[in-house]
Amino acid sequence: MLNKFFKDINQIQFEGKNSKNPLAFKYYDKDQKVGDKTMAEHLRFSVAFWHSLMGSGRDIFGDPSIKRAWHNAKDPIDKAKETMDAAFELLQKLGVDYYCFHDRDIAPEGETYLQTVNNLKTIVEHAKELQKSTGVKLLWGTANLFGNPIYSQGAGTSPNAHVMAFAAAQVKNAIDATKELGGENYVFWGGREGYETLLNTDLKHEQEQMAKFLHLAVDYKKEIGFTGQFLIEPKPAEPSKHQYDFDAATTLYFLKEYNLIDYFKLNIEANHATLAGHSFEHELAVASAAGKLGSVDANRGDLLLGWDTDQFPTDIYQTTMAMMIILKQNGLGSGGLNFDAKVRRSSTDTIDLIHAHIGGMDAFARGLLIAHKIIEDKVLSDFIEKRYSSFNSEIGKKIMSGKADLREVEKWVSQAEKPILESGRQEMLENIINSYIC
Ligand code: XUL
Ligand code: CO
């Protein structure tokens, strides 16, 4: 077991719900079977490298508040290696099997393009050794196409073709890195793939550019035989005023329009859902209904604040609703629950990172247990089945199977009694869900 940066912390153990030990799991018991899978197999937790290893507490009003021991080395490559070591120590001590990264989180940019490419290769080799010695795996890799000022007007959707090409080259290297590390998915999140003002923007051109950009990646994936799943992560705004991957429905339309739908699934983030004016479960349900729910960025926002606060998930109601949708589609496949979440600016100690992950893991473990029971008892599914049962016979069946035209529908209506609408029983169902949560 690695033991350098989290020296005071032993591996976190499951102690059960009566434990008062803040450094123990109360619900997450890795090997406990829930239905036909263990908790670890259901939940597939992942640590987000950018927040948990690179986060400094900086915000737009203030300088970094958090100092990490793994950031002390002067040489940028030594610093990147130590940060990777710290990541694996954190993963081992939490008992989390997966991690996710952006290219620029794990390796520093060099003076030139080629130096940057080499820096990434060096760190990928280091990560590969750590993966081998610990058994930790890569859930997904991605390219940071928003930090470098050249991307201030977009990356794939930049009005400058040279910048678009630069971004495409960066994506090629990030896919190579992900493949080299056996990544199970590759994510596209277009933070600056949008616009600030329509006064200088050819919206149609930018959408066509984005489609070409993604097609280039799809072709390259096939060419090199990368078998991981491509994912798009919708978000309505921030940093751009309007982002093209606004929400699940918008992104699914875009993928269909540009013949990309067969090559992508969606990575749904809780806080992005609420920024788009949706609930987390709405976005999960839209993606799942399309057969496109591939992975989840597990966090939460603050509904009183209008921005991406990326907090660790703690709300059992939300994790229950999320797990009901995930269980109903029989899991996330190659995806997982990635904690795209950061400790608060005021949570300045290393141990705060541990508390944060324990809380998120326990919240989802509880959500899993509750959702499994609700599904097993069929409390909702029986109700929903009955609610739509009029489509199993007579006019409902005829309409849905395309066997009645409008004239026939009218004929049926004119001969039938007046329709009787039954109650949706929302409050009763809410009470039932609460009784399972308690
Ligand atoms: C930004 C965000 C990203 C993506 C990966 O809001 O969620 O960190 O998850 O680029
Ligand atoms: Co995210």
Tab-separated table of C-alpha atoms and ligand atoms in Angstrom:
chain	number	residue	atom	x	y	z
A	1	MET	CA	0.000	0.000	0.000
A	2	LEU	CA	1.341	3.428	-0.982
A	3	ASN	CA	1.888	5.567	2.113
A	4	LYS	CA	3.506	8.945	1.557
A	5	PHE	CA	0.981	11.756	1.232
A	6	PHE	CA	-1.880	10.477	3.407
A	7	LYS	CA	0.305	9.042	6.178
A	8	ASP	CA	-2.178	9.502	9.045
A	9	ILE	CA	-4.929	7.724	7.145
A	10	ASN	CA	-5.428	3.972	7.000
A	11	GLN	CA	-7.514	2.256	4.369
A	12	ILE	CA	-11.153	3.255	4.939
A	13	GLN	CA	-13.217	0.307	6.177
A	14	PHE	CA	-16.923	-0.464	6.208
A	15	GLU	CA	-18.152	-0.326	9.824
A	16	GLY	CA	-21.929	-0.238	9.336
A	17	LYS	CA	-24.562	2.387	9.981
A	18	ASN	CA	-24.111	2.533	13.757
A	19	SER	CA	-20.437	3.435	13.549
A	20	LYS	CA	-19.517	6.898	14.831
A	21	ASN	CA	-16.098	6.810	13.192
A	22	PRO	CA	-15.986	9.667	10.632
A	23	LEU	CA	-13.279	7.805	8.731
A	24	ALA	CA	-15.383	4.703	8.032
A	25	PHE	CA	-18.079	3.770	5.539
A	26	LYS	CA	-21.517	3.415	7.082
A	27	TYR	CA	-23.226	1.996	3.959
A	28	TYR	CA	-20.626	1.330	1.260
A	29	ASP	CA	-19.543	-2.258	1.639
A	30	LYS	CA	-17.618	-3.016	-1.537
A	31	ASP	CA	-18.308	-6.750	-1.672
A	32	GLN	CA	-21.887	-6.712	-0.405
A	33	LYS	CA	-24.236	-8.191	-2.985
A	34	VAL	CA	-27.211	-6.077	-4.021
A	35	GLY	CA	-29.230	-8.222	-6.396
A	36	ASP	CA	-26.794	-10.017	-8.666
A	37	LYS	CA	-23.864	-7.593	-8.372
A	38	THR	CA	-21.626	-6.300	-5.610
A	39	MET	CA	-21.828	-2.662	-4.555
A	40	ALA	CA	-18.481	-2.010	-6.253
A	41	GLU	CA	-19.771	-3.500	-9.513
A	42	HIS	CA	-22.959	-1.437	-9.392
A	43	LEU	CA	-21.382	1.865	-8.453
A	44	ARG	CA	-18.008	1.859	-10.234
A	45	PHE	CA	-16.775	4.937	-8.334
A	46	SER	CA	-14.092	7.152	-9.786
A	47	VAL	CA	-11.930	9.983	-8.421
A	48	ALA	CA	-11.678	13.111	-10.604
A	49	PHE	CA	-8.007	14.005	-10.913
A	50	TRP	CA	-8.625	17.687	-11.700
A	51	HIS	CA	-10.539	18.482	-8.534
A	52	SER	CA	-9.108	16.103	-5.969
A	53	LEU	CA	-5.449	16.206	-6.942
A	54	MET	CA	-5.141	19.584	-8.680
A	55	GLY	CA	-7.816	21.650	-6.929
A	56	SER	CA	-6.379	24.610	-5.041
A	57	GLY	CA	-9.498	26.273	-3.665
A	58	ARG	CA	-8.963	29.233	-6.008
A	59	ASP	CA	-12.103	31.123	-6.987
A	60	ILE	CA	-12.727	34.263	-9.031
A	61	PHE	CA	-12.433	36.392	-5.896
A	62	GLY	CA	-9.426	34.793	-4.283
A	63	ASP	CA	-6.069	33.073	-4.570
A	64	PRO	CA	-5.467	29.391	-3.783
A	65	SER	CA	-6.368	28.461	-0.216
A	66	ILE	CA	-5.308	24.802	-0.306
A	67	LYS	CA	-1.704	23.594	-0.300
A	68	ARG	CA	-0.970	19.978	-1.172
A	69	ALA	CA	2.208	18.139	-0.209
A	70	TRP	CA	2.317	16.553	-3.682
A	71	HIS	CA	2.743	19.978	-5.288
A	72	ASN	CA	6.056	20.811	-3.631
A	73	ALA	CA	8.564	19.592	-6.260
A	74	LYS	CA	10.155	22.402	-8.335
A	75	ASP	CA	10.531	20.469	-11.590
A	76	PRO	CA	7.140	20.269	-13.374
A	77	ILE	CA	7.620	16.608	-14.388
A	78	ASP	CA	8.638	15.580	-10.833
A	79	LYS	CA	5.600	17.454	-9.552
A	80	ALA	CA	3.317	15.663	-12.036
A	81	LYS	CA	4.764	12.267	-11.030
A	82	GLU	CA	4.307	12.961	-7.324
A	83	THR	CA	0.746	14.119	-7.985
A	84	MET	CA	0.052	10.841	-9.801
A	85	ASP	CA	1.559	8.932	-6.838
A	86	ALA	CA	-0.749	10.842	-4.487
A	87	ALA	CA	-3.746	10.009	-6.716
A	88	PHE	CA	-3.075	6.289	-6.466
A	89	GLU	CA	-2.520	6.475	-2.719
A	90	LEU	CA	-5.867	8.267	-2.363
A	91	LEU	CA	-7.579	5.695	-4.612
A	92	GLN	CA	-6.135	2.789	-2.636
A	93	LYS	CA	-7.007	4.232	0.751
A	94	LEU	CA	-10.583	4.939	-0.365
A	95	GLY	CA	-10.891	1.569	-2.088
A	96	VAL	CA	-11.976	3.305	-5.308
A	97	ASP	CA	-11.203	1.302	-8.452
A	98	TYR	CA	-11.279	4.059	-11.095
A	99	TYR	CA	-9.975	7.535	-11.858
A	100	CYS	CA	-10.558	10.107	-14.615
A	101	PHE	CA	-8.310	12.854	-15.955
A	102	HIS	CA	-7.842	15.666	-18.456
A	103	ASP	CA	-4.522	15.548	-20.308
A	104	ARG	CA	-3.492	18.866	-18.751
A	105	ASP	CA	-4.254	17.768	-15.177
A	106	ILE	CA	-1.777	14.941	-15.295
A	107	ALA	CA	1.013	16.475	-17.381
A	108	PRO	CA	2.280	20.047	-17.730
A	109	GLU	CA	2.292	21.950	-21.006
A	110	GLY	CA	5.786	22.410	-22.477
A	111	GLU	CA	7.295	25.342	-24.367
A	112	THR	CA	6.366	23.766	-27.698
A	113	TYR	CA	3.610	21.495	-28.984
A	114	LEU	CA	5.991	18.537	-29.222
A	115	GLN	CA	7.288	19.053	-25.674
A	116	THR	CA	3.716	18.991	-24.432
A	117	VAL	CA	3.083	15.734	-26.305
A	118	ASN	CA	6.214	14.220	-24.749
A	119	ASN	CA	5.314	15.379	-21.241
A	120	LEU	CA	2.000	13.565	-21.557
A	121	LYS	CA	3.719	10.387	-22.763
A	122	THR	CA	6.138	10.490	-19.814
A	123	ILE	CA	3.332	10.737	-17.260
A	124	VAL	CA	1.231	8.108	-19.021
A	125	GLU	CA	4.132	5.668	-18.606
A	126	HIS	CA	4.252	6.517	-14.897
A	127	ALA	CA	0.491	6.054	-14.531
A	128	LYS	CA	0.690	2.750	-16.372
A	129	GLU	CA	3.142	1.378	-13.800
A	130	LEU	CA	0.960	2.570	-10.926
A	131	GLN	CA	-2.145	1.007	-12.495
A	132	LYS	CA	-0.254	-2.268	-12.807
A	133	SER	CA	0.972	-2.300	-9.221
A	134	THR	CA	-2.349	-1.245	-7.635
A	135	GLY	CA	-5.019	-2.719	-9.940
A	136	VAL	CA	-6.673	0.714	-10.250
A	137	LYS	CA	-8.174	1.381	-13.705
A	138	LEU	CA	-8.921	4.381	-15.887
A	139	LEU	CA	-12.645	5.107	-16.249
A	140	TRP	CA	-12.078	7.852	-18.816
A	141	GLY	CA	-9.636	10.327	-20.183
A	142	THR	CA	-10.375	13.647	-21.842
A	143	ALA	CA	-8.648	16.695	-23.282
A	144	ASN	CA	-8.717	20.063	-21.580
A	145	LEU	CA	-9.829	22.254	-24.483
A	146	PHE	CA	-10.759	25.266	-22.378
A	147	GLY	CA	-7.815	26.320	-20.164
A	148	ASN	CA	-5.326	27.494	-22.782
A	149	PRO	CA	-6.148	31.096	-23.906
A	150	ILE	CA	-6.014	30.035	-27.578
A	151	TYR	CA	-9.344	28.306	-26.887
A	152	SER	CA	-10.993	31.483	-25.605
A	153	GLN	CA	-13.235	31.554	-28.721
A	154	GLY	CA	-13.798	27.801	-28.837
A	155	ALA	CA	-11.694	24.743	-29.665
A	156	GLY	CA	-13.512	22.523	-32.181
A	157	THR	CA	-15.783	25.497	-32.827
A	158	SER	CA	-13.084	28.168	-32.965
A	159	PRO	CA	-13.526	30.617	-35.860
A	160	ASN	CA	-9.823	30.020	-36.557
A	161	ALA	CA	-9.108	26.783	-38.474
A	162	HIS	CA	-5.558	26.601	-37.087
A	163	VAL	CA	-6.943	26.600	-33.539
A	164	MET	CA	-9.483	23.930	-34.479
A	165	ALA	CA	-6.646	21.804	-35.922
A	166	PHE	CA	-4.567	22.398	-32.764
A	167	ALA	CA	-7.480	21.153	-30.650
A	168	ALA	CA	-7.936	18.127	-32.909
A	169	ALA	CA	-4.262	17.248	-32.515
A	170	GLN	CA	-4.634	17.560	-28.747
A	171	VAL	CA	-7.637	15.221	-28.817
A	172	LYS	CA	-5.638	12.684	-30.842
A	173	ASN	CA	-2.989	12.606	-28.131
A	174	ALA	CA	-5.541	12.406	-25.336
A	175	ILE	CA	-7.232	9.435	-27.046
A	176	ASP	CA	-3.805	7.801	-27.470
A	177	ALA	CA	-3.112	8.308	-23.757
A	178	THR	CA	-6.524	6.908	-22.807
A	179	LYS	CA	-6.028	3.859	-25.022
A	180	GLU	CA	-2.516	3.277	-23.670
A	181	LEU	CA	-3.946	3.209	-20.133
A	182	GLY	CA	-6.821	0.887	-21.039
A	183	GLY	CA	-9.406	3.647	-20.471
A	184	GLU	CA	-12.941	2.280	-20.638
A	185	ASN	CA	-14.396	5.520	-22.057
A	186	TYR	CA	-13.313	8.839	-23.531
A	187	VAL	CA	-15.236	12.044	-22.724
A	188	PHE	CA	-15.892	15.193	-24.747
A	189	TRP	CA	-16.994	18.159	-22.709
A	190	GLY	CA	-17.082	21.366	-24.723
A	191	GLY	CA	-16.723	24.108	-22.155
A	192	ARG	CA	-15.983	26.705	-24.777
A	193	GLU	CA	-17.837	25.004	-27.634
A	194	GLY	CA	-20.518	27.643	-27.726
A	195	TYR	CA	-20.766	31.372	-28.184
A	196	GLU	CA	-20.643	34.614	-26.264
A	197	THR	CA	-22.580	36.759	-28.759
A	198	LEU	CA	-24.409	36.034	-31.994
A	199	LEU	CA	-23.076	39.370	-33.309
A	200	ASN	CA	-19.827	37.645	-34.308
A	201	THR	CA	-20.988	34.036	-34.595
A	202	ASP	CA	-22.020	31.809	-37.506
A	203	LEU	CA	-23.949	29.288	-35.414
A	204	LYS	CA	-24.580	26.844	-38.257
A	205	HIS	CA	-20.916	26.868	-39.270
A	206	GLU	CA	-19.809	26.204	-35.702
A	207	GLN	CA	-22.202	23.270	-35.342
A	208	GLU	CA	-20.918	21.795	-38.602
A	209	GLN	CA	-17.361	22.282	-37.345
A	210	MET	CA	-18.188	20.495	-34.097
A	211	ALA	CA	-19.660	17.587	-36.045
A	212	LYS	CA	-16.538	17.355	-38.232
A	213	PHE	CA	-14.351	17.517	-35.138
A	214	LEU	CA	-16.215	14.588	-33.572
A	215	HIS	CA	-16.184	12.625	-36.854
A	216	LEU	CA	-12.398	13.008	-36.976
A	217	ALA	CA	-12.217	11.474	-33.508
A	218	VAL	CA	-14.619	8.646	-34.438
A	219	ASP	CA	-12.537	7.798	-37.524
A	220	TYR	CA	-9.330	7.835	-35.501
A	221	LYS	CA	-10.878	5.641	-32.801
A	222	LYS	CA	-11.727	3.039	-35.441
A	223	GLU	CA	-8.329	3.304	-37.092
A	224	ILE	CA	-6.344	2.663	-33.904
A	225	GLY	CA	-8.810	0.102	-32.531
A	226	PHE	CA	-9.688	2.007	-29.360
A	227	THR	CA	-12.634	0.082	-27.945
A	228	GLY	CA	-13.645	2.478	-25.148
A	229	GLN	CA	-17.016	4.223	-25.311
A	230	PHE	CA	-17.101	7.841	-26.557
A	231	LEU	CA	-19.192	10.058	-24.274
A	232	ILE	CA	-20.463	13.624	-24.546
A	233	GLU	CA	-21.105	15.563	-21.357
A	234	PRO	CA	-23.890	18.134	-21.762
A	235	LYS	CA	-23.753	21.485	-19.976
A	236	PRO	CA	-25.813	24.576	-20.839
A	237	ALA	CA	-23.329	27.360	-20.116
A	238	GLU	CA	-20.200	28.263	-18.114
A	239	PRO	CA	-17.647	29.132	-19.249
A	240	SER	CA	-19.421	29.994	-22.551
A	241	LYS	CA	-22.645	31.963	-22.409
A	242	HIS	CA	-24.394	29.318	-24.505
A	243	GLN	CA	-22.932	25.859	-25.089
A	244	TYR	CA	-23.972	23.686	-28.005
A	245	ASP	CA	-24.294	20.566	-25.792
A	246	PHE	CA	-26.903	22.388	-23.688
A	247	ASP	CA	-28.614	19.335	-22.188
A	248	ALA	CA	-29.293	15.665	-22.959
A	249	ALA	CA	-32.118	16.322	-25.434
A	250	THR	CA	-30.180	18.998	-27.343
A	251	THR	CA	-27.104	16.792	-27.528
A	252	LEU	CA	-29.070	13.754	-28.724
A	253	TYR	CA	-30.634	15.869	-31.501
A	254	PHE	CA	-27.185	17.144	-32.531
A	255	LEU	CA	-25.758	13.619	-32.632
A	256	LYS	CA	-28.668	12.426	-34.795
A	257	GLU	CA	-28.538	15.412	-37.123
A	258	TYR	CA	-24.849	14.844	-37.867
A	259	ASN	CA	-24.857	11.021	-38.072
A	260	LEU	CA	-22.881	10.619	-34.860
A	261	ILE	CA	-25.543	8.950	-32.746
A	262	ASP	CA	-24.172	5.404	-33.149
A	263	TYR	CA	-20.761	6.354	-31.782
A	264	PHE	CA	-21.651	8.251	-28.621
A	265	LYS	CA	-23.434	7.948	-25.318
A	266	LEU	CA	-23.914	10.674	-22.721
A	267	ASN	CA	-22.085	11.430	-19.496
A	268	ILE	CA	-24.702	13.130	-17.313
A	269	GLU	CA	-23.538	15.479	-14.568
A	270	ALA	CA	-25.918	16.373	-11.730
A	271	ASN	CA	-24.869	20.008	-11.442
A	272	HIS	CA	-25.030	20.523	-15.227
A	273	ALA	CA	-28.603	19.221	-15.175
A	274	THR	CA	-29.697	21.809	-12.613
A	275	LEU	CA	-27.876	24.591	-14.489
A	276	ALA	CA	-29.975	23.635	-17.536
A	277	GLY	CA	-33.149	24.036	-15.460
A	278	HIS	CA	-33.672	20.279	-15.137
A	279	SER	CA	-33.447	17.860	-12.254
A	280	PHE	CA	-30.567	15.352	-12.223
A	281	GLU	CA	-33.069	12.521	-12.662
A	282	HIS	CA	-34.690	14.250	-15.635
A	283	GLU	CA	-31.397	14.290	-17.520
A	284	LEU	CA	-30.647	10.679	-16.539
A	285	ALA	CA	-34.137	9.636	-17.662
A	286	VAL	CA	-33.892	11.439	-21.037
A	287	ALA	CA	-30.499	9.825	-21.751
A	288	SER	CA	-31.631	6.411	-20.551
A	289	ALA	CA	-34.884	6.503	-22.559
A	290	ALA	CA	-32.775	7.002	-25.689
A	291	GLY	CA	-30.538	4.074	-24.703
A	292	LYS	CA	-27.699	6.571	-24.307
A	293	LEU	CA	-26.958	6.859	-20.592
A	294	GLY	CA	-23.286	5.898	-20.556
A	295	SER	CA	-21.773	7.389	-17.404
A	296	VAL	CA	-22.390	9.884	-14.614
A	297	ASP	CA	-20.484	12.799	-13.112
A	298	ALA	CA	-21.723	12.414	-9.555
A	299	ASN	CA	-21.912	15.761	-7.760
A	300	ARG	CA	-24.513	18.329	-6.784
A	301	GLY	CA	-25.057	22.043	-7.153
A	302	ASP	CA	-26.502	24.553	-4.724
A	303	LEU	CA	-29.914	25.613	-5.943
A	304	LEU	CA	-29.502	28.995	-4.258
A	305	LEU	CA	-26.388	29.687	-6.331
A	306	GLY	CA	-26.567	29.905	-10.089
A	307	TRP	CA	-23.239	28.337	-10.940
A	308	ASP	CA	-21.385	25.045	-11.115
A	309	THR	CA	-20.456	24.555	-7.449
A	310	ASP	CA	-19.420	20.908	-8.022
A	311	GLN	CA	-20.152	19.749	-4.457
A	312	PHE	CA	-19.887	16.168	-3.324
A	313	PRO	CA	-23.241	14.365	-3.445
A	314	THR	CA	-24.942	14.020	-0.051
A	315	ASP	CA	-28.643	14.108	-0.873
A	316	ILE	CA	-30.114	10.609	-0.421
A	317	TYR	CA	-33.316	11.503	-2.288
A	318	GLN	CA	-31.258	12.404	-5.369
A	319	THR	CA	-28.983	9.384	-5.196
A	320	THR	CA	-32.049	7.146	-4.800
A	321	MET	CA	-33.749	8.642	-7.865
A	322	ALA	CA	-30.503	8.329	-9.845
A	323	MET	CA	-29.919	4.722	-8.839
A	324	MET	CA	-33.507	3.783	-9.763
A	325	ILE	CA	-32.835	4.920	-13.333
A	326	ILE	CA	-29.406	3.268	-13.449
A	327	LEU	CA	-30.706	-0.041	-12.044
A	328	LYS	CA	-33.645	-0.059	-14.450
A	329	GLN	CA	-31.281	0.103	-17.417
A	330	ASN	CA	-29.195	-2.643	-15.830
A	331	GLY	CA	-26.200	-0.485	-14.909
A	332	LEU	CA	-23.890	1.906	-16.683
A	333	GLY	CA	-21.975	-0.662	-18.738
A	334	SER	CA	-18.434	0.646	-19.135
A	335	GLY	CA	-19.386	3.891	-17.373
A	336	GLY	CA	-19.302	4.700	-13.684
A	337	LEU	CA	-19.961	7.290	-10.997
A	338	ASN	CA	-17.178	9.824	-11.252
A	339	PHE	CA	-16.953	12.315	-8.396
A	340	ASP	CA	-16.604	15.465	-10.489
A	341	ALA	CA	-16.718	17.345	-7.205
A	342	LYS	CA	-14.423	19.545	-5.190
A	343	VAL	CA	-13.992	20.247	-1.511
A	344	ARG	CA	-14.950	23.785	-0.508
A	345	ARG	CA	-12.355	26.584	-0.567
A	346	SER	CA	-12.472	26.544	3.229
A	347	SER	CA	-11.861	22.766	3.492
A	348	THR	CA	-8.116	23.156	3.503
A	349	ASP	CA	-6.810	19.901	5.004
A	350	THR	CA	-5.891	16.735	3.153
A	351	ILE	CA	-8.299	14.798	5.356
A	352	ASP	CA	-11.198	16.852	3.951
A	353	LEU	CA	-10.676	15.021	0.650
A	354	ILE	CA	-11.217	11.733	2.468
A	355	HIS	CA	-14.351	12.916	4.288
A	356	ALA	CA	-15.749	14.225	0.990
A	357	HIS	CA	-15.331	10.921	-0.846
A	358	ILE	CA	-16.622	8.844	2.082
A	359	GLY	CA	-19.762	11.019	2.082
A	360	GLY	CA	-20.300	10.691	-1.671
A	361	MET	CA	-19.721	6.942	-1.665
A	362	ASP	CA	-22.036	6.368	1.287
A	363	ALA	CA	-24.729	8.590	-0.261
A	364	PHE	CA	-24.714	6.512	-3.453
A	365	ALA	CA	-24.483	3.200	-1.570
A	366	ARG	CA	-27.588	4.187	0.395
A	367	GLY	CA	-29.319	5.313	-2.785
A	368	LEU	CA	-28.481	1.947	-4.343
A	369	LEU	CA	-29.903	-0.031	-1.412
A	370	ILE	CA	-33.098	2.021	-1.301
A	371	ALA	CA	-33.605	1.997	-5.084
A	372	HIS	CA	-33.016	-1.757	-5.231
A	373	LYS	CA	-35.695	-2.337	-2.585
A	374	ILE	CA	-38.205	-0.018	-4.289
A	375	ILE	CA	-37.671	-1.838	-7.587
A	376	GLU	CA	-37.806	-5.266	-5.936
A	377	ASP	CA	-41.098	-4.420	-4.206
A	378	LYS	CA	-42.453	-3.062	-7.528
A	379	VAL	CA	-44.134	-0.165	-5.715
A	380	LEU	CA	-43.637	2.278	-8.566
A	381	SER	CA	-43.501	-0.087	-11.512
A	382	ASP	CA	-46.856	-1.695	-10.684
A	383	PHE	CA	-48.436	1.742	-10.378
A	384	ILE	CA	-46.925	2.981	-13.642
A	385	GLU	CA	-47.894	-0.192	-15.472
A	386	LYS	CA	-51.493	0.211	-14.383
A	387	ARG	CA	-51.459	3.933	-15.241
A	388	TYR	CA	-50.742	3.163	-18.896
A	389	SER	CA	-52.771	-0.051	-19.102
A	390	SER	CA	-55.412	1.505	-21.387
A	391	PHE	CA	-52.845	1.246	-24.167
A	392	ASN	CA	-52.936	-2.540	-23.974
A	393	SER	CA	-56.378	-2.828	-25.527
A	394	GLU	CA	-58.985	-1.175	-27.722
A	395	ILE	CA	-58.228	2.282	-29.122
A	396	GLY	CA	-54.943	2.692	-27.186
A	397	LYS	CA	-53.515	-0.460	-28.715
A	398	LYS	CA	-54.765	0.478	-32.199
A	399	ILE	CA	-53.208	3.975	-32.063
A	400	MET	CA	-49.868	2.789	-30.774
A	401	SER	CA	-49.592	-0.003	-33.330
A	402	GLY	CA	-50.493	2.399	-36.154
A	403	LYS	CA	-53.670	0.503	-36.944
A	404	ALA	CA	-56.088	3.438	-36.559
A	405	ASP	CA	-56.172	6.641	-38.624
A	406	LEU	CA	-57.677	9.932	-37.460
A	407	ARG	CA	-61.099	9.119	-38.985
A	408	GLU	CA	-61.255	5.813	-37.168
A	409	VAL	CA	-60.165	7.467	-33.924
A	410	GLU	CA	-62.991	9.987	-34.280
A	411	LYS	CA	-65.503	7.222	-35.003
A	412	TRP	CA	-64.424	5.373	-31.862
A	413	VAL	CA	-64.627	8.547	-29.737
A	414	SER	CA	-68.132	9.400	-31.008
A	415	GLN	CA	-69.409	5.953	-29.997
A	416	ALA	CA	-67.606	5.718	-26.638
A	417	GLU	CA	-68.553	7.102	-23.215
A	418	LYS	CA	-66.859	10.278	-21.922
A	419	PRO	CA	-63.225	9.641	-20.867
A	420	ILE	CA	-62.647	9.168	-17.119
A	421	LEU	CA	-59.306	10.387	-15.848
A	422	GLU	CA	-57.808	8.619	-12.845
A	423	SER	CA	-55.702	10.344	-10.174
A	424	GLY	CA	-51.928	10.400	-10.634
A	425	ARG	CA	-51.557	9.874	-6.840
A	426	GLN	CA	-48.374	11.949	-6.688
A	427	GLU	CA	-48.540	12.647	-2.951
A	428	MET	CA	-49.181	8.999	-2.091
A	429	LEU	CA	-46.169	7.957	-4.191
A	430	GLU	CA	-43.983	10.633	-2.582
A	431	ASN	CA	-44.975	9.271	0.836
A	432	ILE	CA	-44.070	5.749	-0.234
A	433	ILE	CA	-40.625	6.856	-1.438
A	434	ASN	CA	-40.040	8.664	1.861
A	435	SER	CA	-41.005	5.550	3.810
A	436	TYR	CA	-38.276	3.628	1.930
A	437	ILE	CA	-35.711	6.375	2.527
A	438	CYS	CA	-36.410	6.360	6.281
B	1	XUL	C1	-16.950	20.979	-16.211
B	1	XUL	C2	-16.901	19.519	-16.171
B	1	XUL	C3	-15.668	18.887	-16.714
B	1	XUL	C4	-15.900	17.610	-17.433
B	1	XUL	C5	-14.675	17.049	-18.084
B	1	XUL	O1	-18.110	21.540	-15.695
B	1	XUL	O2	-17.809	18.877	-15.688
B	1	XUL	O3	-14.781	18.738	-15.671
B	1	XUL	O4	-16.415	16.646	-16.577
B	1	XUL	O5	-14.060	17.932	-18.933
B	2	CO	CO	-18.113	16.845	-15.370
